[in-house]
PDB file of N, CA and C in Angstrom:
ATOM      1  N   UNK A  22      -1.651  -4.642  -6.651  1.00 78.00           N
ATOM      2  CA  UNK A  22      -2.094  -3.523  -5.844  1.00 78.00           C
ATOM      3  C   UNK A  22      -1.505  -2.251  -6.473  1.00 78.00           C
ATOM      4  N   UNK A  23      -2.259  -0.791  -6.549  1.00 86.00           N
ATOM      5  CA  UNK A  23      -1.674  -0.292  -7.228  1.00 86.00           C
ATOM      6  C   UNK A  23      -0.934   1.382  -6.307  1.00 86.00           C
ATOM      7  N   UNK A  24      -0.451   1.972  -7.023  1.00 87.00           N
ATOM      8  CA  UNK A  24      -0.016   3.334  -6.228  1.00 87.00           C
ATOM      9  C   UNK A  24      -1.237   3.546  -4.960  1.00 87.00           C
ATOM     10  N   UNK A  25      -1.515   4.025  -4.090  1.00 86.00           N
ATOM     11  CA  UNK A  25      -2.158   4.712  -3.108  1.00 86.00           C
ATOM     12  C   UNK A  25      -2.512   6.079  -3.827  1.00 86.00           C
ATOM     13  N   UNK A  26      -1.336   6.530  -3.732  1.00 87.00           N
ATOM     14  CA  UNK A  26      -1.854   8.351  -4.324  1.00 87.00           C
ATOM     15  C   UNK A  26      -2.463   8.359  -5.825  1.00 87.00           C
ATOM     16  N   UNK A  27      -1.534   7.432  -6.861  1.00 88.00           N
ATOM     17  CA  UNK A  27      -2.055   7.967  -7.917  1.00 88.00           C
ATOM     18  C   UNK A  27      -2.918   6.821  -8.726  1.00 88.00           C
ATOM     19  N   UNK A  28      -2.618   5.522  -8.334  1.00 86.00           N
ATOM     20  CA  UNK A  28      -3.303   4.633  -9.137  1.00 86.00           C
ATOM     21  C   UNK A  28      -2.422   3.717 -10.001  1.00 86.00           C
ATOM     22  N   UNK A  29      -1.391   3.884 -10.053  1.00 87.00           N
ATOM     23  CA  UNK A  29      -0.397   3.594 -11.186  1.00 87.00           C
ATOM     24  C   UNK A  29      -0.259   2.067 -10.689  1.00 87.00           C
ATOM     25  N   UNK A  30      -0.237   1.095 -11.854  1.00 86.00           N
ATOM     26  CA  UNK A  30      -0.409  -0.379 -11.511  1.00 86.00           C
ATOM     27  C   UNK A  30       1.114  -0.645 -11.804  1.00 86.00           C
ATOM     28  N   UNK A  31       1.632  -1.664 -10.805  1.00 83.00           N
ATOM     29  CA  UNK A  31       2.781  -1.809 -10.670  1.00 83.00           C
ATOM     30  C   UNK A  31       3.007  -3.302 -11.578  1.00 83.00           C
ATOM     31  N   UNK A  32       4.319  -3.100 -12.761  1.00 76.00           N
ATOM     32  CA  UNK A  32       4.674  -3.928 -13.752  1.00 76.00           C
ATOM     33  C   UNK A  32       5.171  -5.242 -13.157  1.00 76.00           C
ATOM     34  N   UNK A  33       5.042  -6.498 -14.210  1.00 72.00           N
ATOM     35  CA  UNK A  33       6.498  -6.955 -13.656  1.00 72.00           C
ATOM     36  C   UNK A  33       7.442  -6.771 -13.244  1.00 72.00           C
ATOM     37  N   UNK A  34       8.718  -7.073 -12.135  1.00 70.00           N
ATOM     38  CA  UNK A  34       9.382  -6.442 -11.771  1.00 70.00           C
ATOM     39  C   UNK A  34      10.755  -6.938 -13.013  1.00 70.00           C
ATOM     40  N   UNK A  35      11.807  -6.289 -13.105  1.00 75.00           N
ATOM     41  CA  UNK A  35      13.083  -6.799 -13.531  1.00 75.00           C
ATOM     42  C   UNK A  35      14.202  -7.316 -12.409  1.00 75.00           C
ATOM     43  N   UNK A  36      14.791  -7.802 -12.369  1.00 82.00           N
ATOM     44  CA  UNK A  36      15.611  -8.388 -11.445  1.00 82.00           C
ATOM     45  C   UNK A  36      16.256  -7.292 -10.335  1.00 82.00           C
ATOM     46  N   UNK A  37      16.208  -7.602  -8.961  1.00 81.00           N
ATOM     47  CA  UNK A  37      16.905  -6.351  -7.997  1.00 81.00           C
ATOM     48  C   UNK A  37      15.580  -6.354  -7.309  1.00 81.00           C
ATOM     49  N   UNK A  38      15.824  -5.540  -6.824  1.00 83.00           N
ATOM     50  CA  UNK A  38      14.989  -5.055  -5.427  1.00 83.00           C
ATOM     51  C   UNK A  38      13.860  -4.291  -6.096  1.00 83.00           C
ATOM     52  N   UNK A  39      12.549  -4.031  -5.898  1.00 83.00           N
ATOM     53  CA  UNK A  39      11.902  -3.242  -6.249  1.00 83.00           C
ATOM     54  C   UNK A  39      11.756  -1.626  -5.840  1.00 83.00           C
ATOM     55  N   UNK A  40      11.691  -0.939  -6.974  1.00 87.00           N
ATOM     56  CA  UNK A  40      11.412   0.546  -6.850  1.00 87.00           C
ATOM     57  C   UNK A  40      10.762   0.741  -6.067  1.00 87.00           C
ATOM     58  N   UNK A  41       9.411   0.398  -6.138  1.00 88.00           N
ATOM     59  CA  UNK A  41       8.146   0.506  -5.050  1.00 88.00           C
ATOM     60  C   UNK A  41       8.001   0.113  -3.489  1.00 88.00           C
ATOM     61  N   UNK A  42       7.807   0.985  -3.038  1.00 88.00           N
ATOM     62  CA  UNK A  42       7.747   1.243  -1.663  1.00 88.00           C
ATOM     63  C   UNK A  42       6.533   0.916  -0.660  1.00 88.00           C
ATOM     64  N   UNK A  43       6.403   0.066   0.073  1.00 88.00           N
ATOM     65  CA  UNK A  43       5.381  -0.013   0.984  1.00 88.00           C
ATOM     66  C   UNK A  43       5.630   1.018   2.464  1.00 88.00           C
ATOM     67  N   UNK A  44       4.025   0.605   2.401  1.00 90.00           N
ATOM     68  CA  UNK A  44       4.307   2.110   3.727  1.00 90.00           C
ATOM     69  C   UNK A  44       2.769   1.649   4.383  1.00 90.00           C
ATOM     70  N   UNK A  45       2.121   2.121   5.706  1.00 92.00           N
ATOM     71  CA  UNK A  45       1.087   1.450   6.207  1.00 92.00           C
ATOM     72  C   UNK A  45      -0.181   3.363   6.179  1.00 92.00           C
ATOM     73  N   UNK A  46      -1.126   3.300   6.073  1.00 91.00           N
ATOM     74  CA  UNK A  46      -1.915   4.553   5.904  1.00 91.00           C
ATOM     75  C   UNK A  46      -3.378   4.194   6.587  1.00 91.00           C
ATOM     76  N   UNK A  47      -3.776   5.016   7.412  1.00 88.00           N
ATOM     77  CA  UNK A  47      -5.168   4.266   8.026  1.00 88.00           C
ATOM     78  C   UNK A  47      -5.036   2.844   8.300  1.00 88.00           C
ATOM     79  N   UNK A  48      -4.280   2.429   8.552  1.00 86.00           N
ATOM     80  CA  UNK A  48      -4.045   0.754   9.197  1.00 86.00           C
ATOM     81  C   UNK A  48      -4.078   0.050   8.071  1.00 86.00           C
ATOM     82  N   UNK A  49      -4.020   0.421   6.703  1.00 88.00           N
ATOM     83  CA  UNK A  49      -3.894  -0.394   5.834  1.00 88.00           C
ATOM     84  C   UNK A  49      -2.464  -0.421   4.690  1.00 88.00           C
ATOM     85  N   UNK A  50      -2.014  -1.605   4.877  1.00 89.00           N
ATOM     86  CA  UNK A  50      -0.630  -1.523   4.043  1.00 89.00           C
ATOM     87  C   UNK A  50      -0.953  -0.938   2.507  1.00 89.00           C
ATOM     88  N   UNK A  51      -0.192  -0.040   2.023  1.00 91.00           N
ATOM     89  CA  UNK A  51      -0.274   0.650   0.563  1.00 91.00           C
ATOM     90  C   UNK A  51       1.154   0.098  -0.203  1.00 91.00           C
ATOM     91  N   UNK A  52       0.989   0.630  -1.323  1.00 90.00           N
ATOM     92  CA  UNK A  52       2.304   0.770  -2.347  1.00 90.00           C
ATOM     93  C   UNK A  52       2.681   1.907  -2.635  1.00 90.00           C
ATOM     94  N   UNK A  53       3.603   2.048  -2.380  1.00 90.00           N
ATOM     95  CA  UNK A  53       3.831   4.010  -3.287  1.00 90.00           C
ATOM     96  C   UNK A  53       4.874   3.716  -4.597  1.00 90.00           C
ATOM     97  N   UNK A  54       4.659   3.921  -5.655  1.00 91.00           N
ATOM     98  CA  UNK A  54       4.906   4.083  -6.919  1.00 91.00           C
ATOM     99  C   UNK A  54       6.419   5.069  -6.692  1.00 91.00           C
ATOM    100  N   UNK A  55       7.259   4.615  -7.671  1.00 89.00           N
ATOM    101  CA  UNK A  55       8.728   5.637  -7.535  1.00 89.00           C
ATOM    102  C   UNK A  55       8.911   7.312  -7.662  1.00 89.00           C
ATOM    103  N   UNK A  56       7.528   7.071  -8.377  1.00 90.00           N
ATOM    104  CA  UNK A  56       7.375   8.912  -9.082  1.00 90.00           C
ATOM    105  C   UNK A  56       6.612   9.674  -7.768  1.00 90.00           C
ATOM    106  N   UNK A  57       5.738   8.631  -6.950  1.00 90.00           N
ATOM    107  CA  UNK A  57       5.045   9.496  -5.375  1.00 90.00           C
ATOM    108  C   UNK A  57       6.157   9.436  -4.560  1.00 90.00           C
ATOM    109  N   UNK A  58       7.146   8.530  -4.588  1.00 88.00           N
ATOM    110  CA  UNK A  58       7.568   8.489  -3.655  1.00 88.00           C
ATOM    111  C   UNK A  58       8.906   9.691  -3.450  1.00 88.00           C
ATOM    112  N   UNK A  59       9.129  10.493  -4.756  1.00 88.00           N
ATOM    113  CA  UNK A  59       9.412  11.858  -4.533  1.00 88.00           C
ATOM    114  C   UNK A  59       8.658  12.828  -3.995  1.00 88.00           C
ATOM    115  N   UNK A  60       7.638  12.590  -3.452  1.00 81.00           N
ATOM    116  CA  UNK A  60       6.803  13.955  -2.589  1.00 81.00           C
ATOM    117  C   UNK A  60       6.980  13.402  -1.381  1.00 81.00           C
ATOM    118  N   UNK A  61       6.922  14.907  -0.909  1.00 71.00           N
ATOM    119  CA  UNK A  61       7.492  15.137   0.433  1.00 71.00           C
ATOM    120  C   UNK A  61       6.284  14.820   1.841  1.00 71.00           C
ATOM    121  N   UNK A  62       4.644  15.072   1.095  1.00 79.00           N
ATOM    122  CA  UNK A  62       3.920  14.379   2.164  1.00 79.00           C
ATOM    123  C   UNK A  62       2.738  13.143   1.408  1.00 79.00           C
ATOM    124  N   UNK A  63       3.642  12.164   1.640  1.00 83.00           N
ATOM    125  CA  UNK A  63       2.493  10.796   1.587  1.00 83.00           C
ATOM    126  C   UNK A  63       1.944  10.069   2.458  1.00 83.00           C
ATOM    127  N   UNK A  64       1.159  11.621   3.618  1.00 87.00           N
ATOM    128  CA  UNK A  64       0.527  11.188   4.542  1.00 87.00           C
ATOM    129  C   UNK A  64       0.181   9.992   4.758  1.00 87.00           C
ATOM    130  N   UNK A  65       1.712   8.711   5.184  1.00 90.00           N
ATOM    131  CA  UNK A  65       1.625   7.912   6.128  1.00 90.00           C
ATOM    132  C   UNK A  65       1.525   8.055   7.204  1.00 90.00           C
ATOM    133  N   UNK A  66       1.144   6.219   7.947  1.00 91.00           N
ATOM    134  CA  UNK A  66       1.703   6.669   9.404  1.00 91.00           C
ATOM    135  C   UNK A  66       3.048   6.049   9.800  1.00 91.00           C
ATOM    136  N   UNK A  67       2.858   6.718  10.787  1.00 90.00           N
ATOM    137  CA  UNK A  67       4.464   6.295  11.430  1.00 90.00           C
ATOM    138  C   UNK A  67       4.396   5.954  13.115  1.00 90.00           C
ATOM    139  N   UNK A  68       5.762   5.655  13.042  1.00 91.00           N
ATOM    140  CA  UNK A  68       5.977   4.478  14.141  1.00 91.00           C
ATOM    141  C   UNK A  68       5.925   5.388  15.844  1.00 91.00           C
ATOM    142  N   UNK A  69       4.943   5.011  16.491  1.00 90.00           N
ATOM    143  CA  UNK A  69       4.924   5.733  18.071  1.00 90.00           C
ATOM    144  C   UNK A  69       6.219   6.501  18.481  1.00 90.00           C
ATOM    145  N   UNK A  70       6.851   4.743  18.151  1.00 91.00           N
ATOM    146  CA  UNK A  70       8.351   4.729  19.109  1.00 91.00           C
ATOM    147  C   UNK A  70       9.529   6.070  18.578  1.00 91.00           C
ATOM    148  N   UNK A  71       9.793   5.461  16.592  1.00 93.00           N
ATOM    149  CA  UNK A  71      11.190   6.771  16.396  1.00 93.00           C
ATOM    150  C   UNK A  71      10.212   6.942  15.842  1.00 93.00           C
ATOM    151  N   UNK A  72       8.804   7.902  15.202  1.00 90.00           N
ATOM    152  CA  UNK A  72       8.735   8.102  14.317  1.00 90.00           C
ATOM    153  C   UNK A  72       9.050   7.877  12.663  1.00 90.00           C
ATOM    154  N   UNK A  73       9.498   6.803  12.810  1.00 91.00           N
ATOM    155  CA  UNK A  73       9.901   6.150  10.938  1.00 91.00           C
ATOM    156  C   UNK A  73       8.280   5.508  10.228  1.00 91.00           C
ATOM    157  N   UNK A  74       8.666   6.070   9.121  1.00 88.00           N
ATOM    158  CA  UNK A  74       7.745   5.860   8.150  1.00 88.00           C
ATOM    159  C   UNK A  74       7.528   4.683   7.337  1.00 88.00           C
ATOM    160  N   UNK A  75       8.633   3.422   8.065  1.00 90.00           N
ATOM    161  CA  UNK A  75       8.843   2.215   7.272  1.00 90.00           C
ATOM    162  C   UNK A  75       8.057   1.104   8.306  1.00 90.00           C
ATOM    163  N   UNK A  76       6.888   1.007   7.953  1.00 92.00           N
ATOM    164  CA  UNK A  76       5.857   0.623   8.798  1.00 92.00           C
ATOM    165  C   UNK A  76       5.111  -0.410   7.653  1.00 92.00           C
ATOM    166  N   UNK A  77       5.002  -1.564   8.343  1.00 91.00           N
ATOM    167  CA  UNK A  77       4.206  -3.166   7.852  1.00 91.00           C
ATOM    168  C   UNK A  77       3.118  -3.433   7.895  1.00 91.00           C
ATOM    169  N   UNK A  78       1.826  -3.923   8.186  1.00 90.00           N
ATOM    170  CA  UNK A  78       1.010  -3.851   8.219  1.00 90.00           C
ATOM    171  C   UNK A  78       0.437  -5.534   8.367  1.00 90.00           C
ATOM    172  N   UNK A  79       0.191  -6.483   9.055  1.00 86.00           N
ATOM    173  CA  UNK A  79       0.082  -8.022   8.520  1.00 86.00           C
ATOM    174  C   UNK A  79      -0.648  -8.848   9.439  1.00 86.00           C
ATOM    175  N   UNK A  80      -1.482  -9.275   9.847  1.00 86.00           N
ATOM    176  CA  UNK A  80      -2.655 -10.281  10.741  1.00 86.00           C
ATOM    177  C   UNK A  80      -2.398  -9.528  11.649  1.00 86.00           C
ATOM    178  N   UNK A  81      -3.243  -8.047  11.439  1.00 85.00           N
ATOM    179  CA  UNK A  81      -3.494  -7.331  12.503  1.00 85.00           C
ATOM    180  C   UNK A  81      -2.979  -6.496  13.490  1.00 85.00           C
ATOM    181  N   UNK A  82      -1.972  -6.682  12.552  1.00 89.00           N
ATOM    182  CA  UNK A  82      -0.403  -5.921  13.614  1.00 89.00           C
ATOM    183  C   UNK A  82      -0.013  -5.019  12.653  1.00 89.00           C
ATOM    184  N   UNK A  83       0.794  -3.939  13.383  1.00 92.00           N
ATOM    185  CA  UNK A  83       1.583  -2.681  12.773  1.00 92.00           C
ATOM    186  C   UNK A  83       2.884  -3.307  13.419  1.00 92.00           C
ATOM    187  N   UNK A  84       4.003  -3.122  12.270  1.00 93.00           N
ATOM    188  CA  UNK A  84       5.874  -3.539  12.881  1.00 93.00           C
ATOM    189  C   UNK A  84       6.397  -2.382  11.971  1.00 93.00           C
ATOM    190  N   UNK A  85       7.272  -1.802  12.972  1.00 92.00           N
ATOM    191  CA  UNK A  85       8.381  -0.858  12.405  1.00 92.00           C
ATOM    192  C   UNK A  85       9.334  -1.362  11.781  1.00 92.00           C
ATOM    193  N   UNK A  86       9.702  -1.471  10.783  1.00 92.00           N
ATOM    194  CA  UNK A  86      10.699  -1.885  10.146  1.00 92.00           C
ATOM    195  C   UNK A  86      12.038  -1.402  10.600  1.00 92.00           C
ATOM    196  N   UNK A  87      12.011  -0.156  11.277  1.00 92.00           N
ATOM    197  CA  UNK A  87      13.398   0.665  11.461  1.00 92.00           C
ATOM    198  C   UNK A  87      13.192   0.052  12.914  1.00 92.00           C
ATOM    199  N   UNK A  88      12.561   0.002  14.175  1.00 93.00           N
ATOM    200  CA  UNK A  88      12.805  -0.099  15.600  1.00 93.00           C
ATOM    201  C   UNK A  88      12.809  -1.442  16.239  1.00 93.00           C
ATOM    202  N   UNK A  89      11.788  -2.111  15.445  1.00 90.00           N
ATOM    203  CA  UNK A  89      10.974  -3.483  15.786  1.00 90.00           C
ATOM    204  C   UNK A  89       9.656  -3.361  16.309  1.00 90.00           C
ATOM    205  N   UNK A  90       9.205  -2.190  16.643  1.00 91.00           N
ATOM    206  CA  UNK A  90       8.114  -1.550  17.870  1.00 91.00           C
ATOM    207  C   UNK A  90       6.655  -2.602  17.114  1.00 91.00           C
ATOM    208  N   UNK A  91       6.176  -3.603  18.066  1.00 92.00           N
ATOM    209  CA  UNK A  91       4.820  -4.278  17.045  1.00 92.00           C
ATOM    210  C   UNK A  91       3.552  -3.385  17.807  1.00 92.00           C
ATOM    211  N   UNK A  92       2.330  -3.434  17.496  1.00 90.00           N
ATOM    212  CA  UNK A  92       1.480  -2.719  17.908  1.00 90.00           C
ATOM    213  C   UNK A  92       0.021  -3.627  17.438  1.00 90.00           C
ATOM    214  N   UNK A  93      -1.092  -3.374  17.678  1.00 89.00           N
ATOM    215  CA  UNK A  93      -1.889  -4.395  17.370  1.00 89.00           C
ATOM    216  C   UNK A  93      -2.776  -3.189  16.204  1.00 89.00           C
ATOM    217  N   UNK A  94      -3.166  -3.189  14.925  1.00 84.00           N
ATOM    218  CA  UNK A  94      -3.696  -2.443  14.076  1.00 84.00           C
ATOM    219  C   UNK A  94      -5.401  -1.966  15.129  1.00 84.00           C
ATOM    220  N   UNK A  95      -5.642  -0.755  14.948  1.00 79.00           N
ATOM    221  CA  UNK A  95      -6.999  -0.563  15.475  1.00 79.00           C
ATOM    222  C   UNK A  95      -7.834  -1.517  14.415  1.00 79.00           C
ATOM    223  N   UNK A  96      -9.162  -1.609  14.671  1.00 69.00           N
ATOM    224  CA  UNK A  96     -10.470  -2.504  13.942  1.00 69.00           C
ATOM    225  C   UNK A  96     -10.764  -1.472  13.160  1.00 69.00           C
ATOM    226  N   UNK A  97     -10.616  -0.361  13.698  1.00 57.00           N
ATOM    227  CA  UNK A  97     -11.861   0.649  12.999  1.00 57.00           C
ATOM    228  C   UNK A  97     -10.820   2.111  12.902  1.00 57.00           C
ATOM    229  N   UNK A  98      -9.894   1.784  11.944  1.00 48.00           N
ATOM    230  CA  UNK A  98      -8.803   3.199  11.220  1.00 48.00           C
ATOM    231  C   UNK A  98      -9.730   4.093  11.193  1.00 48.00           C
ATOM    232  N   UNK A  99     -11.029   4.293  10.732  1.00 49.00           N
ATOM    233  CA  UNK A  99     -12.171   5.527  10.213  1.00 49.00           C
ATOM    234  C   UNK A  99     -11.912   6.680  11.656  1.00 49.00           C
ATOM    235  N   UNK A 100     -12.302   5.904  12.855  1.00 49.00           N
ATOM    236  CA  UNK A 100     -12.852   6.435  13.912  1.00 49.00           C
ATOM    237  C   UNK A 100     -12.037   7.524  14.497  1.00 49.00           C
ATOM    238  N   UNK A 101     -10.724   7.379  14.094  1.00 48.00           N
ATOM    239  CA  UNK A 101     -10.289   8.491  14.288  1.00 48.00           C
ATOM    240  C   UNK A 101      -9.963   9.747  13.712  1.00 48.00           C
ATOM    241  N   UNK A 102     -10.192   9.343  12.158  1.00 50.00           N
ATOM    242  CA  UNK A 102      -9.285  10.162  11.125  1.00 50.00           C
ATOM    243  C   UNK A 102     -11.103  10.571  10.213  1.00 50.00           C
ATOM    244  N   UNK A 103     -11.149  11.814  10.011  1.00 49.00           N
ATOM    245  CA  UNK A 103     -12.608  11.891   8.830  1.00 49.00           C
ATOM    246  C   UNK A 103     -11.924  11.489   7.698  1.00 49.00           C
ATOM    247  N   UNK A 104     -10.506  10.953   7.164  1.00 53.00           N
ATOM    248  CA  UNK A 104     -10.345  10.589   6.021  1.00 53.00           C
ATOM    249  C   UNK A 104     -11.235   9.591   5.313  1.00 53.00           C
ATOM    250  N   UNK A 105     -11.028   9.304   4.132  1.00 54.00           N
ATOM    251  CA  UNK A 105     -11.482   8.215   3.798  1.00 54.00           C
ATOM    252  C   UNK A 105     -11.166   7.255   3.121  1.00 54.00           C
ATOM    253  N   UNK A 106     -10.977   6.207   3.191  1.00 55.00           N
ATOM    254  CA  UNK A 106     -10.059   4.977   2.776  1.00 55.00           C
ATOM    255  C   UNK A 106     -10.066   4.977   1.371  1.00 55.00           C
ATOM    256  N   UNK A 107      -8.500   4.369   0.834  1.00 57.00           N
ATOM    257  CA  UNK A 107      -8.176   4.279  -0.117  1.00 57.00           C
ATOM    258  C   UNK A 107      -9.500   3.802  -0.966  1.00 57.00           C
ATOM    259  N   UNK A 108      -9.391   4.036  -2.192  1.00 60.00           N
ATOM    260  CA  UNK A 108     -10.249   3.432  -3.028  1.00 60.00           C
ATOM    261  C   UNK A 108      -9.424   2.972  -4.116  1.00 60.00           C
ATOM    262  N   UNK A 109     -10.361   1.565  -4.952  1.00 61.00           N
ATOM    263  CA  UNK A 109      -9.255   0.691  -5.434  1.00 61.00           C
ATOM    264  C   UNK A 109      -9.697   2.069  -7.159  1.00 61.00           C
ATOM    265  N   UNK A 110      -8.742   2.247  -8.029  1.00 62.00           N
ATOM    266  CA  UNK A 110      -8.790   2.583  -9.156  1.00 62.00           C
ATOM    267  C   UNK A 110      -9.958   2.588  -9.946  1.00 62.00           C
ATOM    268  N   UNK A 111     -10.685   3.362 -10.683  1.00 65.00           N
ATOM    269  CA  UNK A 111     -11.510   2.592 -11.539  1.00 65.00           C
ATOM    270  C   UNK A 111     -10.905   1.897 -12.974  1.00 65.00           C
ATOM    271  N   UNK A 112     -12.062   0.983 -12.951  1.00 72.00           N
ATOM    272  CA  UNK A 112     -11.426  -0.347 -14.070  1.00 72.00           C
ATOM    273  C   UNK A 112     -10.644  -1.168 -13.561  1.00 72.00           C
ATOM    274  N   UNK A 113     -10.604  -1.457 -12.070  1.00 73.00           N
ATOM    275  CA  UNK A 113      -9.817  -2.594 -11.406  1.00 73.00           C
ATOM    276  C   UNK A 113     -10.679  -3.654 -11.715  1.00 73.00           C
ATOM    277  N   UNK A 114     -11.951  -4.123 -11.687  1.00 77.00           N
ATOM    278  CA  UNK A 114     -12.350  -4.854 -11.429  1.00 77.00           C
ATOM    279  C   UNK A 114     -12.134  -5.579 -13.410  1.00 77.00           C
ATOM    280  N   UNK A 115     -12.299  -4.483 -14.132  1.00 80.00           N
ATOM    281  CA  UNK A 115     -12.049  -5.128 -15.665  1.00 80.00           C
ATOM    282  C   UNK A 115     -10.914  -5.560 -15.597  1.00 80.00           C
ATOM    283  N   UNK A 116     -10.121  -4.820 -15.119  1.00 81.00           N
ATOM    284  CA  UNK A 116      -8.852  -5.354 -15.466  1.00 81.00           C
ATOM    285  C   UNK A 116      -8.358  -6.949 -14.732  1.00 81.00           C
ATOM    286  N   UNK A 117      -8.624  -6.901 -13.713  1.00 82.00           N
ATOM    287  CA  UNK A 117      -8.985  -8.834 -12.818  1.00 82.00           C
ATOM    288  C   UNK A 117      -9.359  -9.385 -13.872  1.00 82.00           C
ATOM    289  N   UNK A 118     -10.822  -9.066 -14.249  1.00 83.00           N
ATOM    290  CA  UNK A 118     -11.634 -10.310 -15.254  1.00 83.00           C
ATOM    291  C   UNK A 118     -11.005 -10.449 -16.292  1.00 83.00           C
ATOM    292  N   UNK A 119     -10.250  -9.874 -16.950  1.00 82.00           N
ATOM    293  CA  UNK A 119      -9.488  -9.583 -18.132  1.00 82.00           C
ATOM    294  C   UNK A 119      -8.527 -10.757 -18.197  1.00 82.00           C
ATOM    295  N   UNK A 120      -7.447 -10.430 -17.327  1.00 83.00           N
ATOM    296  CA  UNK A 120      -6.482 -10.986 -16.513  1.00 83.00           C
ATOM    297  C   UNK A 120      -7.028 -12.501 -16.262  1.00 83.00           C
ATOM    298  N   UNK A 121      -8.005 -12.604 -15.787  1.00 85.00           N
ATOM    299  CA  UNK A 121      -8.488 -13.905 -15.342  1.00 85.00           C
ATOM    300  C   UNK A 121      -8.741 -14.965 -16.356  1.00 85.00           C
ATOM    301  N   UNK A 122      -9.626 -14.133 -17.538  1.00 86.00           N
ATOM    302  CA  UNK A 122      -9.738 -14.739 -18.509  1.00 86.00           C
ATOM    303  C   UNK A 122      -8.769 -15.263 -19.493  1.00 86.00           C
ATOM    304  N   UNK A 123      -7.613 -14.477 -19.371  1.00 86.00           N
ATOM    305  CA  UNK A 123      -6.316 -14.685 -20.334  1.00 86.00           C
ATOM    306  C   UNK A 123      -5.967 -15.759 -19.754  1.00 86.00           C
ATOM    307  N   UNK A 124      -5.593 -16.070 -18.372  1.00 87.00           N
ATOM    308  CA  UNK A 124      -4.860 -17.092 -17.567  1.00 87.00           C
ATOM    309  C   UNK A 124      -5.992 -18.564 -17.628  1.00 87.00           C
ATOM    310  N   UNK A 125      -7.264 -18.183 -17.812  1.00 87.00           N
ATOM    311  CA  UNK A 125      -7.757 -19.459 -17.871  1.00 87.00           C
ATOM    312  C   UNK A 125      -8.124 -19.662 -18.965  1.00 87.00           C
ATOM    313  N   UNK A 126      -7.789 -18.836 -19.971  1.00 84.00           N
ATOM    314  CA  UNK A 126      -8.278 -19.393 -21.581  1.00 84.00           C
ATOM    315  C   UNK A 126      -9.362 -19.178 -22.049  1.00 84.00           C
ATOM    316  N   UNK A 127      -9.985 -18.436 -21.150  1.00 81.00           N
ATOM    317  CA  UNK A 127     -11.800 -18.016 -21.768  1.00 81.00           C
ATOM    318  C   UNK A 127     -11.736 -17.060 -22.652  1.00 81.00           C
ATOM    319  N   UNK A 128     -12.455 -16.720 -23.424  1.00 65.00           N
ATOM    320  CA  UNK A 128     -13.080 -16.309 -24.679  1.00 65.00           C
ATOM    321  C   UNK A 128     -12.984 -15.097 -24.241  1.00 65.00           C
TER     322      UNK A 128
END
């Protein structure tokens, strides 16, 4: 999965905790990349209860990571927001088949 804001595809990791940051946006869990995650608005959402921005996203549920607060994800994120949902990178889909092909040995 790659950055939200910028696209940036996230490496193997090296041992430790990862740089990259999850965060939940229109009801859908994202990644934020180490270099977004120095800006100051990565219009997430955040939690009813404290307001924290360390928010999960998983079979339909929103969980605060900082409060515990669970919430049930809306069906339809659009209906409230004119935003418009992430879009995956272009050349994601080459890059899968690519990927796919290396791992199964095809030509």
């Amino acid at each position: 999965m790659p950055c939200y804001r910028c696209g940036a595809r996230q490496t193997d990791p090296v041992r430790g905790a990862s740089p990259w940051q999850r965060g939940v946006r229109q009801e859908t869990q994202v990644l934020i990349c180490p270099d977004c995650q120095r800006l100051h608005d990565l219009d997430l959402d955040s939690c009813a209860t404290c307001g924290s921005l360390a928010l999960i996203c998983r079979l339909g549920e929103v969980e605060c990571r900082s409060c515990g607060a669970v919430r049930m994800a809306r069906s339809d994120p659009l209906a409230d927001s004119p935003a418009s949902p992430p879009s995956p990178p272009p050349g994601l889909s080459a890059e899968v088949e690519a990927a796919l092909n290396r791992v199964l040995g095809r030509a």
